[in-house]
Amino acid sequence: MSHFADIPSEPQIHLTVTDIALTIQASFAAQVLLKGEITVPVQILLEIVKHCPNGTISLNSQTQFTQSSDDDKQTKICSLCLSDADGKYEIRGISAEEFPPNNIIDATPVSLATTIFKDGLKGVLYAVSTDENKYILTGVHLQLAQEKLKFIGTDGHRVAITELSTQGIGRKPRQQVSCQEVQSQQVPSEEIMQFTLPGRVVREIARNLNDDVKSINLLYDAQSNRLGFAWEDVVLSCQVVEGIYPDCEQLLTKFSFEKEVILEKAPLVKALERLSVLTDKKEKGIYLQFDGSLQQLRLSIEREFGKGDQVIVANLPTEMMLNIQFNLKYLIEVAKAIPSSSIKMHLQQSDCPAMLVPDGDKLNPEVEMSMRHVQGKRI
């Protein structure tokens, strides 16, 4: 359901949409002649507005009372009328009082540069699980430490960790809290706050947060386990994912990576995408053969209905000869998620995971970022 509220002292229309777990509020400028509130089905409203021609739309909320002749009871009928240059529509709704109340997040906002926040999300979102039976893994884990913001995503087969510096990227508004102010509130400097953000909320933020927005405010209330994000005229709030997120940092200490390979990202992604046409539901693997004497990587895939080989240039130790198998879909996703012109692969042996990190020219060189993407059979 969607909730409308018109406030005459502020010439805006305020929209609120919720499914209880997630609430999104948005405001936009309007010529408000008379205040009013109503709740209407959001999908019907969206479809009507989508097909309206460019120009002005007039909104008018109405309330009527009808009386039954049998029991003398009054029935309240609420409706929203929309009119434009081509026509007029009426949507039946319910009283604004029946809309779920807004949960106020009692927390001091922390201002973050949008570039930092979106880059962090993009770097780990691909690794988040879609299996609702592993509910805690369907979210992205955030850790806001002293001058650092860390994003962690895992589905049990792969781990993605992105760590960014919050220093020097844009200016924080004066009224917002700084890392030093948080520390003075007797919060440990090595870890200010951490929580797991639901995956669907991450996708809503990525969809609604435009690149021209300079900063986003984060609010987290540990007592109610409620989280909010605010930017411009949009406020998004949700319940964080409950449960203990896996300690991925501790998990990665089990592995050591002795071999190092550097690959150009564009040829690697192109080769993987061409070979992906031969994948099927049963067999998802792709074989990688590293040849140091030829300074090349051979990628091959073979199925009952066909096979393919691609060779790309690689920078690796001359004595290195290694064959390793990966999940092709996973490898494409991590390669695309790394925001640099080259990819550095850290390897050990054929039956151990590999770690991929950015190398070469970065997409956003002004952002101080470190990324680790680890995947393999034994994670």
mmCIF file of C-alpha atoms in Angstrom:
data_model
loop_
_atom_site.group_PDB
_atom_site.id
_atom_site.type_symbol
_atom_site.label_atom_id
_atom_site.label_comp_id
_atom_site.label_asym_id
_atom_site.label_seq_id
_atom_site.Cartn_x
_atom_site.Cartn_y
_atom_site.Cartn_z
ATOM 1 C CA MET A 1 0.000 0.000 0.000
ATOM 2 C CA SER A 2 1.049 3.589 -0.590
ATOM 3 C CA HIS A 3 0.338 6.435 1.805
ATOM 4 C CA PHE A 4 -0.135 10.055 0.679
ATOM 5 C CA ALA A 5 0.234 13.038 2.993
ATOM 6 C CA ASP A 6 -0.151 16.675 1.960
ATOM 7 C CA ILE A 7 1.212 19.341 4.310
ATOM 8 C CA PRO A 8 0.228 22.937 3.461
ATOM 9 C CA SER A 9 3.097 24.604 5.382
ATOM 10 C CA GLU A 10 5.553 22.661 3.209
ATOM 11 C CA PRO A 11 4.479 22.595 -0.457
ATOM 12 C CA GLN A 12 5.249 18.920 -0.963
ATOM 13 C CA ILE A 13 3.561 15.570 -1.319
ATOM 14 C CA HIS A 14 4.963 12.846 0.915
ATOM 15 C CA LEU A 15 4.736 9.218 -0.213
ATOM 16 C CA THR A 16 5.301 6.241 2.088
ATOM 17 C CA VAL A 17 5.387 2.610 0.915
ATOM 18 C CA THR A 18 5.892 -0.319 3.289
ATOM 19 C CA ASP A 19 5.647 -4.078 3.631
ATOM 20 C CA ILE A 20 6.534 -3.764 7.356
ATOM 21 C CA ALA A 21 10.052 -5.175 6.847
ATOM 22 C CA LEU A 22 11.014 -2.334 4.488
ATOM 23 C CA THR A 23 9.694 1.231 4.404
ATOM 24 C CA ILE A 24 10.505 3.847 1.759
ATOM 25 C CA GLN A 25 9.490 7.489 2.042
ATOM 26 C CA ALA A 26 9.857 10.049 -0.744
ATOM 27 C CA SER A 27 8.813 13.682 -1.113
ATOM 28 C CA PHE A 28 8.402 15.951 -4.094
ATOM 29 C CA ALA A 29 7.397 19.561 -4.647
ATOM 30 C CA ALA A 30 3.737 20.254 -5.407
ATOM 31 C CA GLN A 31 1.161 22.999 -5.285
ATOM 32 C CA VAL A 32 -0.827 21.933 -2.219
ATOM 33 C CA LEU A 33 -4.178 23.710 -1.920
ATOM 34 C CA LEU A 34 -5.689 21.603 0.850
ATOM 35 C CA LYS A 35 -4.003 19.066 3.112
ATOM 36 C CA GLY A 36 -5.102 15.454 3.139
ATOM 37 C CA GLU A 37 -3.982 11.881 3.778
ATOM 38 C CA ILE A 38 -5.024 8.604 2.187
ATOM 39 C CA THR A 39 -3.783 5.054 1.674
ATOM 40 C CA VAL A 40 -4.164 3.471 -1.782
ATOM 41 C CA PRO A 41 -2.853 0.301 -3.536
ATOM 42 C CA VAL A 42 0.612 1.227 -4.789
ATOM 43 C CA GLN A 43 0.627 -1.034 -7.861
ATOM 44 C CA ILE A 44 -2.574 0.483 -9.280
ATOM 45 C CA LEU A 45 -1.296 4.004 -8.608
ATOM 46 C CA LEU A 46 2.042 3.231 -10.266
ATOM 47 C CA GLU A 47 0.471 1.794 -13.420
ATOM 48 C CA ILE A 48 -1.851 4.782 -13.846
ATOM 49 C CA VAL A 49 0.909 7.364 -13.343
ATOM 50 C CA LYS A 50 3.291 5.497 -15.674
ATOM 51 C CA HIS A 51 0.821 5.869 -18.533
ATOM 52 C CA CYS A 52 -0.042 9.512 -17.898
ATOM 53 C CA PRO A 53 1.210 11.951 -20.564
ATOM 54 C CA ASN A 54 3.866 14.513 -19.704
ATOM 55 C CA GLY A 55 2.412 17.497 -17.914
ATOM 56 C CA THR A 56 0.507 18.301 -14.745
ATOM 57 C CA ILE A 57 -1.380 15.713 -12.675
ATOM 58 C CA SER A 58 -4.038 16.801 -10.200
ATOM 59 C CA LEU A 59 -4.683 14.743 -7.056
ATOM 60 C CA ASN A 60 -7.723 14.987 -4.840
ATOM 61 C CA SER A 61 -8.455 12.734 -1.855
ATOM 62 C CA GLN A 62 -12.108 12.303 -0.913
ATOM 63 C CA THR A 63 -13.930 10.751 2.020
ATOM 64 C CA GLN A 64 -17.615 9.813 1.941
ATOM 65 C CA PHE A 65 -19.922 8.202 4.489
ATOM 66 C CA THR A 66 -22.760 5.879 3.534
ATOM 67 C CA GLN A 67 -25.396 4.653 5.929
ATOM 68 C CA SER A 68 -26.949 1.202 5.867
ATOM 69 C CA SER A 69 -30.721 1.136 6.160
ATOM 70 C CA ASP A 70 -30.622 -2.138 8.095
ATOM 71 C CA ASP A 71 -28.447 -1.336 11.102
ATOM 72 C CA ASP A 72 -27.932 2.433 10.753
ATOM 73 C CA LYS A 73 -24.135 1.918 10.650
ATOM 74 C CA GLN A 74 -21.999 4.330 8.687
ATOM 75 C CA THR A 75 -19.401 3.090 6.203
ATOM 76 C CA LYS A 76 -16.382 5.261 5.412
ATOM 77 C CA ILE A 77 -15.315 5.272 1.751
ATOM 78 C CA CYS A 78 -11.936 6.806 0.837
ATOM 79 C CA SER A 79 -10.782 7.450 -2.713
ATOM 80 C CA LEU A 80 -8.019 9.247 -4.608
ATOM 81 C CA CYS A 81 -8.916 11.071 -7.833
ATOM 82 C CA LEU A 82 -6.230 11.666 -10.466
ATOM 83 C CA SER A 83 -6.789 13.838 -13.510
ATOM 84 C CA ASP A 84 -4.564 14.920 -16.360
ATOM 85 C CA ALA A 85 -5.040 16.432 -19.816
ATOM 86 C CA ASP A 86 -6.467 13.189 -21.215
ATOM 87 C CA GLY A 87 -8.645 11.727 -18.505
ATOM 88 C CA LYS A 88 -9.718 11.164 -14.939
ATOM 89 C CA TYR A 89 -9.231 8.166 -12.638
ATOM 90 C CA GLU A 90 -10.476 7.162 -9.219
ATOM 91 C CA ILE A 91 -8.705 4.680 -6.925
ATOM 92 C CA ARG A 92 -10.510 3.284 -3.907
ATOM 93 C CA GLY A 93 -8.364 3.264 -0.795
ATOM 94 C CA ILE A 94 -8.603 3.165 2.979
ATOM 95 C CA SER A 95 -8.236 5.689 5.752
ATOM 96 C CA ALA A 96 -4.731 7.002 6.472
ATOM 97 C CA GLU A 97 -5.155 5.900 10.108
ATOM 98 C CA GLU A 98 -5.075 2.258 8.980
ATOM 99 C CA PHE A 99 -1.593 2.617 7.465
ATOM 100 C CA PRO A 100 1.149 1.058 9.668
ATOM 101 C CA PRO A 101 2.802 3.657 11.927
ATOM 102 C CA ASN A 102 6.259 4.921 11.045
ATOM 103 C CA ASN A 103 9.091 3.621 13.231
ATOM 104 C CA ILE A 104 11.344 6.488 14.289
ATOM 105 C CA ILE A 105 15.039 5.540 14.373
ATOM 106 C CA ASP A 106 16.604 7.114 17.433
ATOM 107 C CA ALA A 107 20.215 7.423 16.299
ATOM 108 C CA THR A 108 22.779 10.031 15.350
ATOM 109 C CA PRO A 109 23.259 10.036 11.559
ATOM 110 C CA VAL A 110 26.655 9.235 10.074
ATOM 111 C CA SER A 111 27.307 10.934 6.733
ATOM 112 C CA LEU A 112 29.063 8.894 4.029
ATOM 113 C CA ALA A 113 30.073 9.833 0.497
ATOM 114 C CA THR A 114 27.767 8.162 -2.018
ATOM 115 C CA THR A 115 30.761 7.073 -4.123
ATOM 116 C CA ILE A 116 32.162 5.122 -1.201
ATOM 117 C CA PHE A 117 28.874 3.528 -0.262
ATOM 118 C CA LYS A 118 27.857 2.440 -3.771
ATOM 119 C CA ASP A 119 31.336 1.123 -4.654
ATOM 120 C CA GLY A 120 31.345 -0.929 -1.464
ATOM 121 C CA LEU A 121 27.960 -2.462 -2.213
ATOM 122 C CA LYS A 122 28.786 -3.259 -5.839
ATOM 123 C CA GLY A 123 31.966 -5.011 -4.757
ATOM 124 C CA VAL A 124 30.192 -7.653 -2.645
ATOM 125 C CA LEU A 125 26.566 -7.868 -3.767
ATOM 126 C CA TYR A 126 27.237 -10.620 -6.319
ATOM 127 C CA ALA A 127 28.458 -12.955 -3.539
ATOM 128 C CA VAL A 128 25.312 -12.656 -1.395
ATOM 129 C CA SER A 129 23.249 -15.852 -1.097
ATOM 130 C CA THR A 130 19.744 -16.105 -2.562
ATOM 131 C CA ASP A 131 18.922 -19.199 -0.489
ATOM 132 C CA GLU A 132 16.316 -18.200 2.128
ATOM 133 C CA ASN A 133 17.298 -21.280 4.167
ATOM 134 C CA LYS A 134 20.608 -19.471 4.806
ATOM 135 C CA TYR A 135 18.837 -16.239 5.765
ATOM 136 C CA ILE A 136 21.793 -14.569 7.478
ATOM 137 C CA LEU A 137 23.814 -15.007 4.244
ATOM 138 C CA THR A 138 21.178 -13.230 2.139
ATOM 139 C CA GLY A 139 22.401 -9.936 3.592
ATOM 140 C CA VAL A 140 25.482 -7.727 3.277
ATOM 141 C CA HIS A 141 27.447 -7.302 6.500
ATOM 142 C CA LEU A 142 28.681 -3.763 7.207
ATOM 143 C CA GLN A 143 31.368 -2.759 9.680
ATOM 144 C CA LEU A 144 31.976 0.924 10.292
ATOM 145 C CA ALA A 145 35.355 1.239 11.994
ATOM 146 C CA GLN A 146 37.629 4.198 12.639
ATOM 147 C CA GLU A 147 37.803 5.968 9.243
ATOM 148 C CA LYS A 148 37.007 2.663 7.487
ATOM 149 C CA LEU A 149 33.843 1.164 6.034
ATOM 150 C CA LYS A 150 33.902 -2.564 5.336
ATOM 151 C CA PHE A 151 31.383 -4.578 3.279
ATOM 152 C CA ILE A 152 31.292 -8.391 3.463
ATOM 153 C CA GLY A 153 29.219 -10.807 1.393
ATOM 154 C CA THR A 154 29.265 -14.605 1.243
ATOM 155 C CA ASP A 155 27.050 -17.480 0.148
ATOM 156 C CA GLY A 156 29.251 -20.187 1.661
ATOM 157 C CA HIS A 157 31.092 -20.892 -1.619
ATOM 158 C CA ARG A 158 32.742 -17.503 -2.076
ATOM 159 C CA VAL A 159 33.641 -14.488 0.021
ATOM 160 C CA ALA A 160 33.808 -10.848 -1.066
ATOM 161 C CA ILE A 161 35.307 -8.172 1.197
ATOM 162 C CA THR A 162 35.558 -4.504 0.257
ATOM 163 C CA GLU A 163 37.174 -1.986 2.606
ATOM 164 C CA LEU A 164 37.088 1.738 1.886
ATOM 165 C CA SER A 165 38.461 4.797 3.604
ATOM 166 C CA THR A 166 35.904 7.385 4.696
ATOM 167 C CA GLN A 167 38.575 10.103 4.757
ATOM 168 C CA GLY A 168 38.968 12.728 2.066
ATOM 169 C CA ILE A 169 35.944 11.848 -0.085
ATOM 170 C CA GLY A 170 33.587 14.814 0.073
ATOM 171 C CA ARG A 171 32.817 16.892 3.148
ATOM 172 C CA LYS A 172 30.564 15.733 5.921
ATOM 173 C CA PRO A 173 27.770 18.185 6.818
ATOM 174 C CA ARG A 174 28.602 20.058 10.002
ATOM 175 C CA GLN A 175 25.627 18.656 11.911
ATOM 176 C CA GLN A 176 26.573 15.059 11.161
ATOM 177 C CA VAL A 177 28.591 12.864 13.501
ATOM 178 C CA SER A 178 32.256 12.242 12.800
ATOM 179 C CA CYS A 179 34.317 9.178 13.669
ATOM 180 C CA GLN A 180 36.015 11.156 16.454
ATOM 181 C CA GLU A 181 32.631 12.127 17.920
ATOM 182 C CA VAL A 182 31.512 8.512 17.918
ATOM 183 C CA GLN A 183 34.719 7.527 19.684
ATOM 184 C CA SER A 184 34.089 10.125 22.372
ATOM 185 C CA GLN A 185 30.786 8.372 23.107
ATOM 186 C CA GLN A 186 32.870 5.488 24.527
ATOM 187 C CA VAL A 187 32.547 3.312 21.428
ATOM 188 C CA PRO A 188 35.704 1.239 20.761
ATOM 189 C CA SER A 189 37.808 2.922 18.064
ATOM 190 C CA GLU A 190 38.503 -0.357 16.250
ATOM 191 C CA GLU A 191 34.781 -1.049 15.710
ATOM 192 C CA ILE A 192 32.065 1.586 15.865
ATOM 193 C CA MET A 193 29.079 -0.381 14.626
ATOM 194 C CA GLN A 194 28.263 -3.495 12.644
ATOM 195 C CA PHE A 195 25.058 -5.020 11.284
ATOM 196 C CA THR A 196 23.748 -7.170 8.432
ATOM 197 C CA LEU A 197 21.737 -5.330 5.815
ATOM 198 C CA PRO A 198 19.049 -7.406 3.993
ATOM 199 C CA GLY A 199 19.968 -8.130 0.386
ATOM 200 C CA ARG A 200 16.684 -6.801 -0.999
ATOM 201 C CA VAL A 201 17.287 -3.508 0.821
ATOM 202 C CA VAL A 202 20.739 -3.271 -0.781
ATOM 203 C CA ARG A 203 19.168 -3.708 -4.205
ATOM 204 C CA GLU A 204 16.574 -0.999 -3.472
ATOM 205 C CA ILE A 205 19.330 1.414 -2.445
ATOM 206 C CA ALA A 206 21.345 0.638 -5.588
ATOM 207 C CA ARG A 207 18.215 1.181 -7.707
ATOM 208 C CA ASN A 208 17.100 4.448 -6.102
ATOM 209 C CA LEU A 209 20.388 6.147 -5.173
ATOM 210 C CA ASN A 210 21.469 8.269 -8.137
ATOM 211 C CA ASP A 211 25.134 8.935 -8.898
ATOM 212 C CA ASP A 212 24.628 12.707 -8.643
ATOM 213 C CA VAL A 213 23.760 12.417 -4.921
ATOM 214 C CA LYS A 214 26.875 13.518 -3.006
ATOM 215 C CA SER A 215 26.264 11.927 0.397
ATOM 216 C CA ILE A 216 24.007 9.484 2.212
ATOM 217 C CA ASN A 217 23.162 9.496 5.922
ATOM 218 C CA LEU A 218 23.219 6.212 7.828
ATOM 219 C CA LEU A 219 21.236 5.752 11.055
ATOM 220 C CA TYR A 220 21.427 2.588 13.152
ATOM 221 C CA ASP A 221 19.582 1.881 16.381
ATOM 222 C CA ALA A 222 21.129 -1.219 17.981
ATOM 223 C CA GLN A 223 18.335 -1.490 20.570
ATOM 224 C CA SER A 224 15.530 -1.830 18.043
ATOM 225 C CA ASN A 225 17.776 -3.428 15.405
ATOM 226 C CA ARG A 226 16.448 -0.863 12.957
ATOM 227 C CA LEU A 227 18.429 0.809 10.216
ATOM 228 C CA GLY A 228 17.800 3.880 8.081
ATOM 229 C CA PHE A 229 19.326 5.563 5.041
ATOM 230 C CA ALA A 230 18.462 9.121 4.030
ATOM 231 C CA TRP A 231 19.438 11.152 0.994
ATOM 232 C CA GLU A 232 17.837 14.205 -0.569
ATOM 233 C CA ASP A 233 14.037 13.638 -0.301
ATOM 234 C CA VAL A 234 14.218 9.852 0.229
ATOM 235 C CA VAL A 235 14.266 7.920 3.517
ATOM 236 C CA LEU A 236 14.598 4.124 3.562
ATOM 237 C CA SER A 237 14.262 2.164 6.803
ATOM 238 C CA CYS A 238 14.286 -1.540 7.585
ATOM 239 C CA GLN A 239 14.913 -4.200 10.173
ATOM 240 C CA VAL A 240 18.456 -5.581 10.075
ATOM 241 C CA VAL A 241 19.010 -9.310 9.575
ATOM 242 C CA GLU A 242 19.158 -10.986 12.978
ATOM 243 C CA GLY A 243 21.779 -13.578 13.772
ATOM 244 C CA ILE A 244 25.572 -13.893 13.896
ATOM 245 C CA TYR A 245 27.254 -13.312 10.544
ATOM 246 C CA PRO A 246 30.164 -15.675 9.732
ATOM 247 C CA ASP A 247 33.618 -14.398 10.652
ATOM 248 C CA CYS A 248 34.964 -14.316 7.094
ATOM 249 C CA GLU A 249 38.240 -12.694 8.096
ATOM 250 C CA GLN A 250 38.996 -15.584 10.450
ATOM 251 C CA LEU A 251 37.965 -18.041 7.745
ATOM 252 C CA LEU A 252 40.438 -16.606 5.250
ATOM 253 C CA THR A 253 43.369 -16.971 7.664
ATOM 254 C CA LYS A 254 43.221 -20.733 6.963
ATOM 255 C CA PHE A 255 44.550 -20.180 3.436
ATOM 256 C CA SER A 256 47.887 -18.977 2.115
ATOM 257 C CA PHE A 257 48.418 -17.943 -1.489
ATOM 258 C CA GLU A 258 51.951 -18.422 -2.804
ATOM 259 C CA LYS A 259 51.469 -17.957 -6.558
ATOM 260 C CA GLU A 260 50.533 -14.678 -8.232
ATOM 261 C CA VAL A 261 49.097 -14.046 -11.707
ATOM 262 C CA ILE A 262 48.113 -10.749 -13.358
ATOM 263 C CA LEU A 263 45.439 -10.718 -16.083
ATOM 264 C CA GLU A 264 43.924 -7.920 -18.134
ATOM 265 C CA LYS A 265 40.268 -7.689 -17.107
ATOM 266 C CA ALA A 266 38.661 -6.999 -20.513
ATOM 267 C CA PRO A 267 40.116 -10.053 -22.365
ATOM 268 C CA LEU A 268 39.335 -12.289 -19.371
ATOM 269 C CA VAL A 269 35.676 -11.214 -19.174
ATOM 270 C CA LYS A 270 35.281 -11.516 -22.954
ATOM 271 C CA ALA A 271 36.719 -15.058 -22.964
ATOM 272 C CA LEU A 272 34.530 -16.149 -20.043
ATOM 273 C CA GLU A 273 31.378 -14.741 -21.637
ATOM 274 C CA ARG A 274 32.065 -16.545 -24.927
ATOM 275 C CA LEU A 275 32.659 -19.855 -23.151
ATOM 276 C CA SER A 276 29.563 -19.412 -20.966
ATOM 277 C CA VAL A 277 27.298 -20.321 -23.903
ATOM 278 C CA LEU A 278 28.430 -23.926 -23.389
ATOM 279 C CA THR A 279 27.394 -24.139 -19.723
ATOM 280 C CA ASP A 280 24.434 -26.195 -18.577
ATOM 281 C CA LYS A 281 22.644 -26.938 -15.300
ATOM 282 C CA LYS A 282 24.626 -30.098 -14.569
ATOM 283 C CA GLU A 283 28.152 -28.998 -15.442
ATOM 284 C CA LYS A 284 29.141 -25.481 -14.357
ATOM 285 C CA GLY A 285 32.925 -25.795 -14.253
ATOM 286 C CA ILE A 286 35.604 -24.206 -16.405
ATOM 287 C CA TYR A 287 39.254 -25.314 -16.501
ATOM 288 C CA LEU A 288 42.092 -22.800 -16.242
ATOM 289 C CA GLN A 289 45.595 -23.840 -17.326
ATOM 290 C CA PHE A 290 48.368 -21.425 -16.335
ATOM 291 C CA ASP A 291 51.543 -21.808 -18.422
ATOM 292 C CA GLY A 292 54.510 -19.728 -17.233
ATOM 293 C CA SER A 293 56.776 -20.690 -20.129
ATOM 294 C CA LEU A 294 54.253 -19.284 -22.637
ATOM 295 C CA GLN A 295 53.027 -16.492 -20.353
ATOM 296 C CA GLN A 296 49.439 -17.395 -21.095
ATOM 297 C CA LEU A 297 46.212 -18.691 -19.591
ATOM 298 C CA ARG A 298 44.134 -21.269 -21.428
ATOM 299 C CA LEU A 299 40.445 -21.411 -20.521
ATOM 300 C CA SER A 300 38.558 -24.497 -21.652
ATOM 301 C CA ILE A 301 35.138 -26.036 -21.275
ATOM 302 C CA GLU A 302 33.802 -29.346 -22.587
ATOM 303 C CA ARG A 303 30.247 -30.674 -22.622
ATOM 304 C CA GLU A 304 28.407 -33.490 -24.396
ATOM 305 C CA PHE A 305 27.065 -30.997 -26.936
ATOM 306 C CA GLY A 306 30.275 -29.065 -27.562
ATOM 307 C CA LYS A 307 33.549 -27.658 -26.302
ATOM 308 C CA GLY A 308 35.560 -24.446 -26.425
ATOM 309 C CA ASP A 309 39.022 -23.013 -25.747
ATOM 310 C CA GLN A 310 40.221 -19.462 -25.260
ATOM 311 C CA VAL A 311 43.803 -18.297 -24.731
ATOM 312 C CA ILE A 312 44.695 -14.931 -23.187
ATOM 313 C CA VAL A 313 47.991 -13.297 -22.227
ATOM 314 C CA ALA A 314 48.991 -13.608 -18.568
ATOM 315 C CA ASN A 315 51.799 -12.230 -16.418
ATOM 316 C CA LEU A 316 52.983 -15.112 -14.203
ATOM 317 C CA PRO A 317 56.172 -16.788 -12.933
ATOM 318 C CA THR A 318 58.034 -18.560 -15.751
ATOM 319 C CA GLU A 319 58.215 -21.832 -13.797
ATOM 320 C CA MET A 320 54.494 -21.881 -13.025
ATOM 321 C CA MET A 321 52.358 -24.732 -14.385
ATOM 322 C CA LEU A 322 48.951 -25.064 -12.719
ATOM 323 C CA ASN A 323 45.557 -26.491 -13.658
ATOM 324 C CA ILE A 324 42.548 -25.390 -11.623
ATOM 325 C CA GLN A 325 38.776 -25.599 -12.012
ATOM 326 C CA PHE A 326 36.285 -22.833 -11.180
ATOM 327 C CA ASN A 327 32.546 -22.329 -11.308
ATOM 328 C CA LEU A 328 32.227 -20.320 -14.546
ATOM 329 C CA LYS A 329 29.287 -18.200 -13.372
ATOM 330 C CA TYR A 330 31.097 -17.286 -10.156
ATOM 331 C CA LEU A 331 34.273 -16.361 -12.026
ATOM 332 C CA ILE A 332 32.429 -14.031 -14.430
ATOM 333 C CA GLU A 333 30.638 -12.311 -11.558
ATOM 334 C CA VAL A 334 33.784 -11.635 -9.573
ATOM 335 C CA ALA A 335 35.693 -10.442 -12.651
ATOM 336 C CA LYS A 336 32.954 -7.932 -13.464
ATOM 337 C CA ALA A 337 32.743 -6.765 -9.839
ATOM 338 C CA ILE A 338 36.426 -5.786 -9.650
ATOM 339 C CA PRO A 339 36.699 -2.063 -10.610
ATOM 340 C CA SER A 340 40.142 -2.011 -12.242
ATOM 341 C CA SER A 341 41.760 -2.571 -15.637
ATOM 342 C CA SER A 342 43.659 -5.648 -14.425
ATOM 343 C CA ILE A 343 42.993 -8.476 -11.974
ATOM 344 C CA LYS A 344 45.579 -10.051 -9.716
ATOM 345 C CA MET A 345 44.938 -13.719 -8.863
ATOM 346 C CA HIS A 346 46.563 -15.265 -5.811
ATOM 347 C CA LEU A 347 46.702 -19.060 -6.080
ATOM 348 C CA GLN A 348 48.075 -22.001 -4.142
ATOM 349 C CA GLN A 349 47.239 -25.345 -5.735
ATOM 350 C CA SER A 350 44.482 -26.943 -7.801
ATOM 351 C CA ASP A 351 42.259 -28.038 -4.901
ATOM 352 C CA CYS A 352 42.473 -24.765 -2.931
ATOM 353 C CA PRO A 353 40.555 -21.482 -3.276
ATOM 354 C CA ALA A 354 41.894 -18.503 -5.192
ATOM 355 C CA MET A 355 41.862 -14.849 -4.175
ATOM 356 C CA LEU A 356 41.236 -12.113 -6.747
ATOM 357 C CA VAL A 357 42.023 -8.431 -6.100
ATOM 358 C CA PRO A 358 42.069 -5.229 -8.205
ATOM 359 C CA ASP A 359 45.233 -4.268 -10.064
ATOM 360 C CA GLY A 360 46.209 -1.623 -12.601
ATOM 361 C CA ASP A 361 44.076 1.465 -13.260
ATOM 362 C CA LYS A 362 41.074 1.841 -10.964
ATOM 363 C CA LEU A 363 37.594 2.931 -12.009
ATOM 364 C CA ASN A 364 37.440 5.514 -9.194
ATOM 365 C CA PRO A 365 41.100 6.327 -8.407
ATOM 366 C CA GLU A 366 40.082 8.970 -5.844
ATOM 367 C CA VAL A 367 38.520 6.287 -3.614
ATOM 368 C CA GLU A 368 40.939 4.448 -1.329
ATOM 369 C CA MET A 369 39.718 0.867 -1.627
ATOM 370 C CA SER A 370 40.936 -2.667 -0.990
ATOM 371 C CA MET A 371 39.026 -5.702 -2.248
ATOM 372 C CA ARG A 372 39.373 -9.426 -1.752
ATOM 373 C CA HIS A 373 37.318 -12.007 -3.624
ATOM 374 C CA VAL A 374 37.913 -15.613 -2.560
ATOM 375 C CA GLN A 375 36.213 -18.619 -4.083
ATOM 376 C CA GLY A 376 36.781 -22.332 -4.411
ATOM 377 C CA LYS A 377 35.633 -25.795 -3.388
ATOM 378 C CA ARG A 378 36.973 -25.667 0.153
ATOM 379 C CA ILE A 379 35.841 -22.271 1.452
#
